[in-house]
Short mmCIF file of C-alpha atoms and ligand atoms in Angstrom, two decimals:
data_model
loop_
_atom_site.label_atom_id
_atom_site.label_comp_id
_atom_site.label_asym_id
_atom_site.label_seq_id
_atom_site.Cartn_x
_atom_site.Cartn_y
_atom_site.Cartn_z
CA MET K 1 9.38 -6.76 -10.41
CA ARG K 2 9.86 -5.66 -7.28
CA ILE K 3 7.82 -5.02 -4.39
CA ARG K 4 8.99 -3.82 -0.18
CA LEU K 5 8.04 -5.77 1.74
CA GLY K 6 6.51 -9.70 1.83
CA CYS K 7 5.55 -11.05 4.18
CA ILE K 8 4.01 -14.55 6.11
CA ALA K 9 0.93 -14.78 8.54
CA ASP K 10 0.52 -17.92 10.46
CA ASP K 11 -3.14 -17.20 10.36
CA PHE K 12 -5.87 -15.63 7.86
CA THR K 13 -7.32 -13.56 10.39
CA GLY K 14 -3.88 -12.07 10.92
CA ALA K 15 -3.06 -11.79 7.65
CA THR K 16 -6.00 -9.62 7.00
CA ASP K 17 -5.04 -7.82 10.52
CA LEU K 18 -1.65 -6.89 9.39
CA ALA K 19 -2.72 -6.16 5.61
CA ASN K 20 -4.98 -3.81 7.16
CA ASN K 21 -2.38 -1.68 9.14
CA LEU K 22 0.23 -1.69 5.91
CA VAL K 23 -2.58 -0.49 3.58
CA ARG K 24 -3.39 2.86 6.84
CA ALA K 25 0.09 3.56 7.08
CA GLY K 26 0.22 4.02 3.01
CA MET K 27 1.06 0.68 1.57
CA ARG K 28 -1.22 -0.54 -1.42
CA VAL K 29 -1.40 -3.99 -0.01
CA VAL K 30 -1.85 -7.73 -1.79
CA GLN K 31 -3.51 -10.33 0.46
CA LEU K 32 -2.62 -14.02 -1.10
CA ILE K 33 -4.67 -16.80 -0.02
CA ASP K 34 -1.70 -19.82 0.62
CA VAL K 35 1.98 -19.66 -1.70
CA PRO K 36 0.25 -19.37 -5.05
CA SER K 37 1.22 -22.20 -7.52
CA ASP K 38 3.87 -21.49 -9.63
CA ALA K 39 1.16 -22.30 -12.61
CA ASP K 40 -0.28 -18.41 -11.14
CA ARG K 41 0.38 -15.77 -13.42
CA HIS K 42 -2.91 -13.73 -12.12
CA ALA K 43 -1.13 -13.70 -7.80
CA ALA K 44 1.38 -12.40 -10.00
CA ARG K 45 0.53 -9.50 -12.01
CA GLN K 46 -1.34 -8.73 -8.68
CA ALA K 47 1.52 -7.86 -6.52
CA ALA K 48 2.89 -6.61 -9.64
CA ASP K 49 0.59 -3.84 -8.18
CA ALA K 50 1.35 -3.15 -4.68
CA ASP K 51 4.52 -2.54 -2.36
CA ALA K 52 3.40 -6.03 0.29
CA VAL K 53 2.00 -8.59 -0.11
CA VAL K 54 0.90 -10.53 2.95
CA ILE K 55 0.41 -14.32 1.89
CA ALA K 56 -1.27 -16.02 4.62
CA LEU K 57 -0.99 -19.81 5.81
CA LYS K 58 -2.71 -22.27 8.32
CA SER K 59 0.69 -22.63 10.39
CA ARG K 60 0.34 -21.69 14.26
CA THR K 61 -0.87 -25.33 15.11
CA VAL K 62 0.41 -27.75 12.36
CA PRO K 63 3.50 -29.61 13.35
CA ALA K 64 6.78 -27.91 14.05
CA ALA K 65 8.05 -29.08 10.52
CA ASP K 66 4.72 -28.28 8.05
CA ALA K 67 5.05 -24.87 9.32
CA VAL K 68 9.12 -24.45 8.33
CA GLU K 69 8.29 -26.17 4.64
CA ALA K 70 4.64 -24.06 4.33
CA SER K 71 6.85 -20.96 5.89
CA LEU K 72 10.01 -21.75 3.82
CA ARG K 73 7.89 -22.01 0.24
CA ALA K 74 5.91 -19.10 0.64
CA LEU K 75 9.06 -17.20 1.83
CA ALA K 76 10.97 -18.84 -1.97
CA TRP K 77 8.10 -16.62 -3.40
CA LEU K 78 7.89 -13.35 -2.15
CA ARG K 79 11.75 -13.25 -3.08
CA SER K 80 10.66 -14.11 -6.39
CA VAL K 81 8.70 -11.36 -6.69
CA GLY K 82 11.79 -8.96 -5.17
CA ALA K 83 10.45 -8.96 -2.07
CA GLU K 84 12.78 -6.23 -0.16
CA GLN K 85 12.43 -6.85 3.63
CA THR K 86 10.48 -10.17 4.87
CA TYR K 87 7.84 -10.16 7.70
CA PHE K 88 6.92 -12.99 9.97
CA LYS K 89 3.97 -12.45 11.36
CA PHE K 90 3.05 -14.48 14.28
CA CYS K 91 -0.46 -13.62 17.00
CA SER K 92 -0.44 -10.34 19.22
CA THR K 93 -0.46 -13.31 22.17
CA PHE K 94 3.03 -14.84 21.03
CA ASP K 95 -0.17 -18.07 20.57
CA SER K 96 2.89 -21.14 20.08
CA THR K 97 4.38 -23.76 22.52
CA PRO K 98 7.77 -25.00 23.44
CA ASP K 99 7.63 -26.95 20.37
CA GLY K 100 7.28 -23.91 18.11
CA ASN K 101 5.74 -22.50 15.56
CA ILE K 102 7.25 -19.45 16.15
CA GLY K 103 11.11 -19.94 17.16
CA PRO K 104 11.69 -22.75 14.57
CA VAL K 105 9.99 -20.54 11.77
CA THR K 106 11.37 -17.48 12.48
CA GLU K 107 14.78 -19.51 12.41
CA ALA K 108 14.58 -21.22 9.33
CA LEU K 109 13.46 -17.99 7.98
CA MET K 110 16.83 -16.44 9.07
CA SER K 111 19.13 -19.34 7.51
CA ALA K 112 16.98 -19.62 4.16
CA LEU K 113 17.88 -15.50 4.01
CA GLY K 114 21.08 -15.42 5.50
CA THR K 115 20.54 -13.16 8.53
CA ASP K 116 22.55 -13.99 12.00
CA PHE K 117 19.46 -11.51 13.20
CA THR K 118 16.44 -10.42 13.91
CA VAL K 119 13.83 -8.33 15.91
CA ALA K 120 10.77 -10.46 18.43
CA THR K 121 7.83 -7.83 19.54
CA PRO K 122 3.99 -8.98 19.18
CA ALA K 123 3.20 -5.26 20.52
CA PHE K 124 0.14 -4.21 19.74
CA PRO K 125 -0.65 -0.73 21.84
CA ASP K 126 -3.60 0.23 19.72
CA ASN K 127 -5.49 -3.99 20.64
CA GLY K 128 -4.11 -3.40 24.42
CA ARG K 129 -0.41 -5.51 23.50
CA THR K 130 1.71 -4.06 25.12
CA VAL K 131 5.72 -6.02 25.95
CA PHE K 132 8.47 -4.17 28.76
CA LYS K 133 11.10 -5.44 30.26
CA GLY K 134 10.73 -8.41 27.97
CA HIS K 135 7.25 -9.44 29.12
CA LEU K 136 3.73 -9.25 26.89
CA PHE K 137 0.39 -7.45 28.35
CA VAL K 138 -2.31 -8.14 27.14
CA GLY K 139 -4.52 -5.35 28.52
CA ASP K 140 -3.68 -4.52 32.11
CA VAL K 141 -2.42 -7.99 33.25
CA LEU K 142 0.44 -9.92 31.87
CA LEU K 143 0.01 -12.68 29.62
CA SER K 144 0.06 -15.54 31.64
CA ASP K 145 -2.67 -13.84 33.65
CA SER K 146 -5.24 -13.60 30.69
CA GLY K 147 -7.71 -15.58 29.58
CA MET K 148 -5.00 -17.90 26.98
CA ARG K 149 -3.67 -19.27 29.44
CA ARG K 150 -6.13 -21.84 29.42
CA HIS K 151 -6.18 -21.67 25.72
CA PRO K 152 -6.32 -24.98 24.70
CA LEU K 153 -3.80 -25.27 21.31
CA THR K 154 -1.90 -22.95 22.71
CA PRO K 155 -1.74 -22.36 26.65
CA MET K 156 0.52 -19.61 28.14
CA THR K 157 1.66 -19.72 31.01
CA ASP K 158 5.10 -17.61 30.86
CA SER K 159 4.70 -13.68 29.94
CA ASN K 160 8.21 -13.53 29.56
CA LEU K 161 8.85 -13.71 25.83
CA VAL K 162 12.86 -14.10 26.13
CA SER K 163 12.28 -17.32 27.61
CA VAL K 164 8.94 -18.23 25.89
CA LEU K 165 11.11 -17.70 22.59
CA GLY K 166 14.59 -18.66 24.00
CA ALA K 167 12.76 -22.45 24.84
CA GLN K 168 11.76 -21.81 20.79
CA THR K 169 15.42 -21.72 19.67
CA THR K 170 18.50 -22.79 19.46
CA ARG K 171 20.02 -19.84 19.45
CA PRO K 172 20.41 -17.22 21.86
CA VAL K 173 17.41 -14.63 23.16
CA GLY K 174 18.60 -10.55 23.69
CA LEU K 175 16.38 -7.99 24.37
CA ILE K 176 15.71 -4.85 23.75
CA ASP K 177 14.00 -3.20 26.43
CA HIS K 178 12.75 -0.05 26.81
CA THR K 179 15.35 2.49 27.37
CA ALA K 180 17.08 1.20 24.68
CA VAL K 181 13.31 1.51 22.84
CA ALA K 182 13.06 5.32 23.91
CA GLY K 183 16.01 6.55 22.83
CA GLY K 184 14.80 6.10 19.46
CA ALA K 185 16.46 4.70 16.08
CA VAL K 186 20.31 4.78 16.24
CA ALA K 187 20.71 4.13 20.38
CA ILE K 188 17.93 0.76 19.37
CA ARG K 189 20.82 -0.16 16.48
CA VAL K 190 23.18 0.34 19.21
CA ARG K 191 21.84 -2.70 21.33
CA ILE K 192 21.11 -4.55 18.08
CA ASP K 193 25.21 -4.73 16.85
CA GLU K 194 25.86 -4.99 20.99
CA LEU K 195 23.41 -8.09 21.09
CA ARG K 196 25.06 -8.95 17.49
CA ALA K 197 28.49 -9.22 19.56
CA GLU K 198 27.11 -11.33 22.33
CA GLY K 199 26.03 -13.81 19.67
CA VAL K 200 22.01 -13.18 20.13
CA GLY K 201 20.06 -14.01 17.38
CA ALA K 202 16.80 -13.44 17.67
CA ALA K 203 15.44 -9.76 20.24
CA VAL K 204 12.84 -9.49 21.82
CA VAL K 205 11.67 -6.20 22.22
CA ASP K 206 10.03 -3.22 24.48
CA ALA K 207 7.00 -1.11 23.17
CA VAL K 208 3.98 -0.02 25.06
CA THR K 209 2.61 3.26 23.02
CA ASN K 210 3.02 3.53 19.01
CA ASP K 211 5.87 5.54 19.30
CA ASP K 212 8.35 3.09 20.30
CA LEU K 213 7.03 1.03 17.49
CA LEU K 214 7.98 4.11 15.17
CA ARG K 215 10.99 4.39 16.68
CA LEU K 216 11.45 0.49 15.80
CA GLY K 217 10.47 0.19 12.47
CA ALA K 218 13.03 2.93 12.13
CA ALA K 219 15.62 1.39 12.78
CA VAL K 220 15.11 -2.33 11.39
CA GLN K 221 15.40 -0.14 7.75
CA GLY K 222 17.97 -2.57 5.81
CA LEU K 223 17.24 -5.72 8.27
CA PRO K 224 16.80 -8.94 6.01
CA LEU K 225 14.19 -10.04 8.08
CA VAL K 226 11.54 -8.91 11.68
CA THR K 227 9.44 -11.15 13.25
CA ALA K 228 6.56 -9.39 14.38
CA GLY K 229 2.74 -9.43 15.85
CA SER K 230 0.51 -7.28 13.26
CA GLY K 231 1.50 -3.82 15.95
CA LEU K 232 5.52 -3.22 14.13
CA ALA K 233 3.50 -3.26 10.67
CA ILE K 234 2.49 1.03 11.70
CA GLY K 235 6.71 2.14 11.77
CA LEU K 236 7.69 -0.06 8.38
CA PRO K 237 6.51 1.73 5.58
CA ALA K 238 7.73 4.75 5.92
CA ASN K 239 11.75 3.16 5.46
CA TRP K 240 9.97 3.46 1.78
CA GLY K 241 8.94 7.18 2.05
CA VAL K 242 5.66 5.86 2.06
CA LYS K 243 2.95 8.01 3.82
CA PRO K 244 -0.55 7.74 5.18
CA SER K 245 -2.33 8.76 1.68
CA PRO K 246 -6.06 6.94 1.23
CA THR K 247 -5.39 6.22 -3.15
CA ALA K 248 -3.61 3.31 -0.59
CA ALA K 249 -7.14 1.75 -0.20
CA GLN K 250 -8.39 2.49 -3.31
CA LEU K 251 -10.84 -0.74 -5.18
CA PRO K 252 -11.73 -0.48 -8.39
CA PRO K 253 -15.15 0.86 -8.29
CA PRO K 254 -17.93 -0.99 -6.63
CA ALA K 255 -20.65 -2.22 -9.55
CA GLY K 256 -23.76 -5.87 -9.13
CA HIS K 257 -26.00 -6.70 -7.23
CA GLN K 258 -25.08 -6.60 -3.41
CA ALA K 259 -25.16 -9.47 -0.74
CA VAL K 260 -24.69 -10.52 2.90
CA VAL K 261 -23.97 -13.84 3.66
CA SER K 262 -23.89 -15.30 7.13
CA GLY K 263 -22.18 -17.90 9.21
CA SER K 264 -21.08 -16.75 12.66
CA VAL K 265 -23.31 -17.94 15.80
CA SER K 266 -21.38 -14.82 17.78
CA VAL K 267 -23.13 -12.41 19.43
CA ALA K 268 -21.84 -9.53 17.30
CA THR K 269 -23.22 -11.30 14.24
CA THR K 270 -26.18 -12.25 16.02
CA GLY K 271 -27.22 -8.28 16.37
CA GLN K 272 -26.38 -7.57 13.36
CA VAL K 273 -28.47 -10.33 11.14
CA ARG K 274 -30.89 -8.63 13.85
CA GLU K 275 -30.26 -5.07 13.09
CA PHE K 276 -30.32 -6.49 9.20
CA LEU K 277 -33.76 -7.67 9.75
CA ARG K 278 -35.05 -4.99 11.45
CA SER K 279 -34.32 -2.75 8.52
CA GLY K 280 -37.12 -4.21 7.08
CA ARG K 281 -34.52 -5.97 3.98
CA PRO K 282 -35.59 -9.50 2.24
CA ALA K 283 -33.82 -12.17 4.06
CA PHE K 284 -33.31 -15.87 3.81
CA GLY K 285 -32.72 -18.15 7.09
CA VAL K 286 -30.44 -21.32 6.04
CA ASP K 287 -32.79 -24.16 8.01
CA PRO K 288 -29.32 -27.51 9.46
CA LEU K 289 -32.39 -29.83 9.83
CA ARG K 290 -33.92 -28.89 6.74
CA VAL K 291 -29.94 -29.23 4.89
CA ALA K 292 -29.17 -32.51 6.67
CA ALA K 293 -33.00 -33.80 5.77
CA GLY K 294 -31.64 -33.94 1.67
CA GLU K 295 -34.24 -30.73 1.46
CA ASP K 296 -32.65 -28.23 -1.11
CA VAL K 297 -31.72 -25.21 1.15
CA ALA K 298 -29.68 -23.53 -0.71
CA GLY K 299 -32.24 -23.82 -3.75
CA GLU K 300 -34.63 -22.50 -2.31
CA ALA K 301 -32.02 -20.10 -1.08
CA LEU K 302 -31.04 -18.57 -4.61
CA ALA K 303 -34.33 -18.76 -5.52
CA PHE K 304 -35.76 -16.22 -2.75
CA ALA K 305 -31.94 -14.32 -3.04
CA GLY K 306 -33.21 -13.75 -7.42
CA ALA K 307 -36.31 -12.01 -6.07
CA HIS K 308 -34.71 -9.58 -4.88
CA LEU K 309 -31.27 -8.75 -5.66
CA ALA K 310 -31.87 -6.48 -7.94
CA ASP K 311 -34.01 -3.87 -4.52
CA GLY K 312 -30.76 -3.77 -2.83
CA PRO K 313 -28.85 -5.58 -0.08
CA VAL K 314 -30.42 -9.00 0.10
CA LEU K 315 -29.49 -11.42 3.59
CA VAL K 316 -28.79 -15.36 3.81
CA HIS K 317 -27.93 -16.68 6.83
CA SER K 318 -27.80 -19.21 9.26
CA THR K 319 -27.29 -17.03 12.92
CA ASP K 320 -30.05 -18.17 14.92
CA SER K 321 -29.85 -18.20 18.87
CA PRO K 322 -27.59 -19.98 21.07
CA ASP K 323 -29.93 -23.08 22.18
CA ALA K 324 -31.36 -22.93 18.93
CA VAL K 325 -27.57 -24.28 17.93
CA ARG K 326 -27.08 -26.05 20.56
CA ALA K 327 -30.51 -28.30 19.34
CA VAL K 328 -28.82 -28.70 15.88
CA GLN K 329 -25.38 -29.72 17.51
CA GLY K 330 -26.47 -32.30 19.89
CA GLN K 331 -28.91 -33.47 16.03
CA LEU K 332 -26.28 -33.93 13.77
CA GLY K 333 -22.25 -33.00 15.71
CA THR K 334 -20.63 -30.07 16.42
CA ALA K 335 -18.66 -30.97 13.93
CA GLU K 336 -21.57 -32.20 10.69
CA ALA K 337 -23.36 -29.22 11.55
CA GLY K 338 -21.10 -27.14 11.34
CA GLU K 339 -19.82 -28.64 7.72
CA LEU K 340 -22.67 -28.95 6.24
CA VAL K 341 -24.01 -25.55 6.72
CA GLU K 342 -20.43 -23.61 5.59
CA ARG K 343 -20.81 -26.48 3.04
CA THR K 344 -24.86 -25.36 2.20
CA LEU K 345 -22.93 -20.88 2.22
CA ALA K 346 -20.62 -21.13 0.42
CA ARG K 347 -22.61 -23.34 -2.95
CA ILE K 348 -25.21 -20.85 -1.60
CA ALA K 349 -22.51 -17.21 -2.66
CA GLN K 350 -21.21 -19.54 -5.02
CA GLY K 351 -25.02 -19.10 -7.05
CA LEU K 352 -25.18 -15.22 -5.47
CA VAL K 353 -22.21 -14.41 -7.72
CA GLU K 354 -23.46 -16.50 -10.54
CA ARG K 355 -26.68 -14.75 -10.26
CA GLY K 356 -24.73 -10.95 -10.43
CA VAL K 357 -23.65 -10.39 -6.95
CA ARG K 358 -20.37 -8.05 -7.06
CA GLN K 359 -20.75 -6.72 -3.19
CA LEU K 360 -20.41 -9.52 -0.94
CA VAL K 361 -20.41 -9.53 2.69
CA VAL K 362 -19.47 -12.69 4.59
CA ALA K 363 -19.86 -13.32 8.19
CA GLY K 364 -18.44 -15.60 10.56
CA GLY K 365 -14.09 -16.91 10.24
CA GLU K 366 -14.47 -20.12 8.83
CA THR K 367 -17.33 -19.60 7.06
CA SER K 368 -15.26 -16.83 5.18
CA GLY K 369 -12.55 -19.31 4.67
CA ALA K 370 -15.43 -22.31 3.10
CA VAL K 371 -16.75 -18.85 0.16
CA VAL K 372 -13.39 -18.05 -0.01
CA ARG K 373 -12.00 -21.38 -1.40
CA ALA K 374 -15.67 -22.13 -2.90
CA LEU K 375 -15.28 -18.44 -4.86
CA GLY K 376 -11.95 -19.60 -6.49
CA VAL K 377 -10.32 -17.00 -4.68
CA THR K 378 -7.03 -17.49 -4.36
CA GLY K 379 -5.85 -13.04 -3.42
CA LEU K 380 -8.28 -9.41 -2.31
CA ARG K 381 -6.43 -6.24 -2.64
CA ILE K 382 -7.31 -4.86 0.42
CA GLY K 383 -9.11 -1.86 1.07
CA PRO K 384 -10.53 1.11 2.93
CA GLN K 385 -11.16 -0.32 6.54
CA ILE K 386 -15.28 -0.88 7.36
CA ASP K 387 -14.67 -1.68 11.24
CA PRO K 388 -11.27 -1.97 13.42
CA GLY K 389 -9.51 -5.65 11.72
CA VAL K 390 -12.15 -5.46 8.91
CA PRO K 391 -11.81 -4.36 5.03
CA TRP K 392 -13.84 -3.97 2.42
CA CYS K 393 -11.11 -5.89 -0.03
CA ALA K 394 -11.31 -6.87 -4.34
CA THR K 395 -10.41 -9.84 -6.28
CA THR K 396 -10.60 -10.32 -10.62
CA LEU K 397 -12.92 -13.98 -10.37
CA PRO K 398 -13.01 -16.15 -13.65
CA ASP K 399 -14.49 -14.12 -15.57
CA GLY K 400 -12.53 -10.69 -15.39
CA ASP K 401 -14.92 -9.52 -12.95
CA THR K 402 -13.88 -7.13 -9.98
CA LEU K 403 -15.66 -8.92 -6.84
CA HIS K 404 -16.19 -6.86 -3.31
CA ILE K 405 -15.99 -9.02 -0.09
CA ALA K 406 -15.21 -8.17 2.95
CA LEU K 407 -14.81 -10.86 5.48
CA LYS K 408 -15.30 -10.57 9.02
CA SER K 409 -15.10 -12.55 11.94
CA GLY K 410 -17.58 -14.01 14.17
CA ASN K 411 -16.72 -10.93 17.39
CA PHE K 412 -15.65 -7.70 14.50
CA GLY K 413 -18.06 -5.14 13.52
CA GLY K 414 -20.76 -2.37 14.88
CA PRO K 415 -24.84 -3.51 14.64
CA ASP K 416 -25.21 -1.56 12.15
CA PHE K 417 -22.35 -3.33 10.22
CA PHE K 418 -23.66 -5.39 6.84
CA LEU K 419 -25.41 -1.74 5.32
CA ALA K 420 -23.26 -0.06 7.06
CA SER K 421 -20.14 -1.71 4.31
CA PHE K 422 -22.09 -1.08 1.38
CA ALA K 423 -22.72 2.28 2.37
CA LEU K 424 -18.89 2.63 2.99
CA LEU K 425 -18.23 1.74 -0.10
CA GLY K 426 -20.67 3.41 -2.59
CA GLU K 427 -19.86 6.96 -0.62
CA ASP K 428 -15.67 6.12 -1.02
CA ALA K 429 -16.25 5.26 -5.05
CA SER K 430 -18.36 8.68 -5.57
P1 LIG H 501 -16.91 -17.03 14.03
O1 LIG H 501 -16.32 -15.96 13.02
O2 LIG H 501 -18.54 -16.75 14.22
O3 LIG H 501 -16.33 -18.45 14.25
P2 LIG H 501 -17.66 -19.45 11.56
O4 LIG H 501 -17.92 -19.25 10.82
O5 LIG H 501 -15.67 -19.01 12.43
O6 LIG H 501 -17.97 -17.62 12.73
O7 LIG H 501 -17.78 -20.53 12.77
C1 LIG H 501 -19.53 -20.74 13.67
C2 LIG H 501 -20.06 -22.30 13.15
O8 LIG H 501 -21.66 -22.54 13.48
C3 LIG H 501 -19.31 -22.48 11.78
O9 LIG H 501 -18.90 -24.27 11.14
C4 LIG H 501 -21.47 -23.08 10.66
O10 LIG H 501 -21.29 -23.42 10.05
C5 LIG H 501 -21.04 -23.27 11.83
N1 LIG H 501 -22.84 -23.02 12.10
C6 LIG H 501 -23.22 -21.70 11.37
N2 LIG H 501 -24.77 -21.36 11.75
C7 LIG H 501 -25.48 -22.97 12.14
C8 LIG H 501 -26.60 -22.79 13.35
N3 LIG H 501 -27.52 -22.80 13.53
N4 LIG H 501 -26.17 -24.37 13.66
C9 LIG H 501 -25.44 -25.22 13.98
N5 LIG H 501 -24.18 -24.92 13.46
C10 LIG H 501 -23.76 -23.79 12.84
#
């Protein structure tokens, strides 16, 4: 077995974002949730049918030693399925601290791969992330002037990525600046050779347009390791002669009932729930206080859904006004309320699948994690994009059936996201 690109992402939504970019550039992609166990033959079978595999870790803010250990395990698995090039995906705002984890993980991967050089760029111009003279811009402002300055876990107070990465690595860090990048793949390779001769181990790369990323992509052909946000993904598939094609996003045809489970209270999701209610389709609201009081709310939700699923999409949600959510949090505690709702919605999702739901939209990042765990999903084939950053995915259930699942973080998607998702899946299959 030989996959082309083996990717290690430091969080789940970042993994999906990368997978989505690779699919749009023409690769068939499988996303795995954590490193498969040796016994997980299904993950290996899925990988066999893909050009790229993205392993989603939760290593962005854990202690550096744990991030290194998980990343090396991911690398070993990717090498076992023949990955030709390794892509370490970090956040497009370079989320890290002087302790890591971008630097330590990069160096550990370099050592394991036996390579003395790699590139690093979080540039993703489509999302407003650009790098110029080594400085990262978020929209129109420097990283250090953006909201990331006050991030609770990884405050970014320096926009100069050469110094930020340098503080996290033992190897010298250099810069491939925009003049080399504008010169094309050959000029970038000349610059790489110069930096290598100077003993530089990792080079931050300027990129302000997609063309810059395409040129960089061509220049890094054959490098054992690249490190980047998800932007560089647009420039790599062409190195294997892969071109954008709708077949890359093709999933098995959809079947079964349709349902939405929403545990997100973000502004965008609240609008989407409102829009669904306005359409007159059946919806069940989960009241966390009734769950906390020991009532069988999950059972009620499933009985309600069971009565309506044959007629089209059903929504089960805990989405409520900010005041109502605050009141619940005040009474139960924020973390306790969150966990209670996640657990309940995950059980409901499981029950929905038992009742024949095979097309499931989940709203909320944490909620998605809980649902995926409850369903025992370990791998997702990435399909067509519903809205930027949110693709339909397909996974195989223990009984062999295909489940189509879309995992949406809170603030993604247009107002009509829920019904539009099902419409897209239907169209795509016809
Ligand atoms: P988002 O992607 O919008 O942040 P998440 O699922 O990541 O959504 O997080 C939302 C959190 O809020 C979850 O922990 C969820 O269980 C919790 N939650 C959802 N609905 C309610 C509610 N009505 N009251 C209290 N907490 C809630």
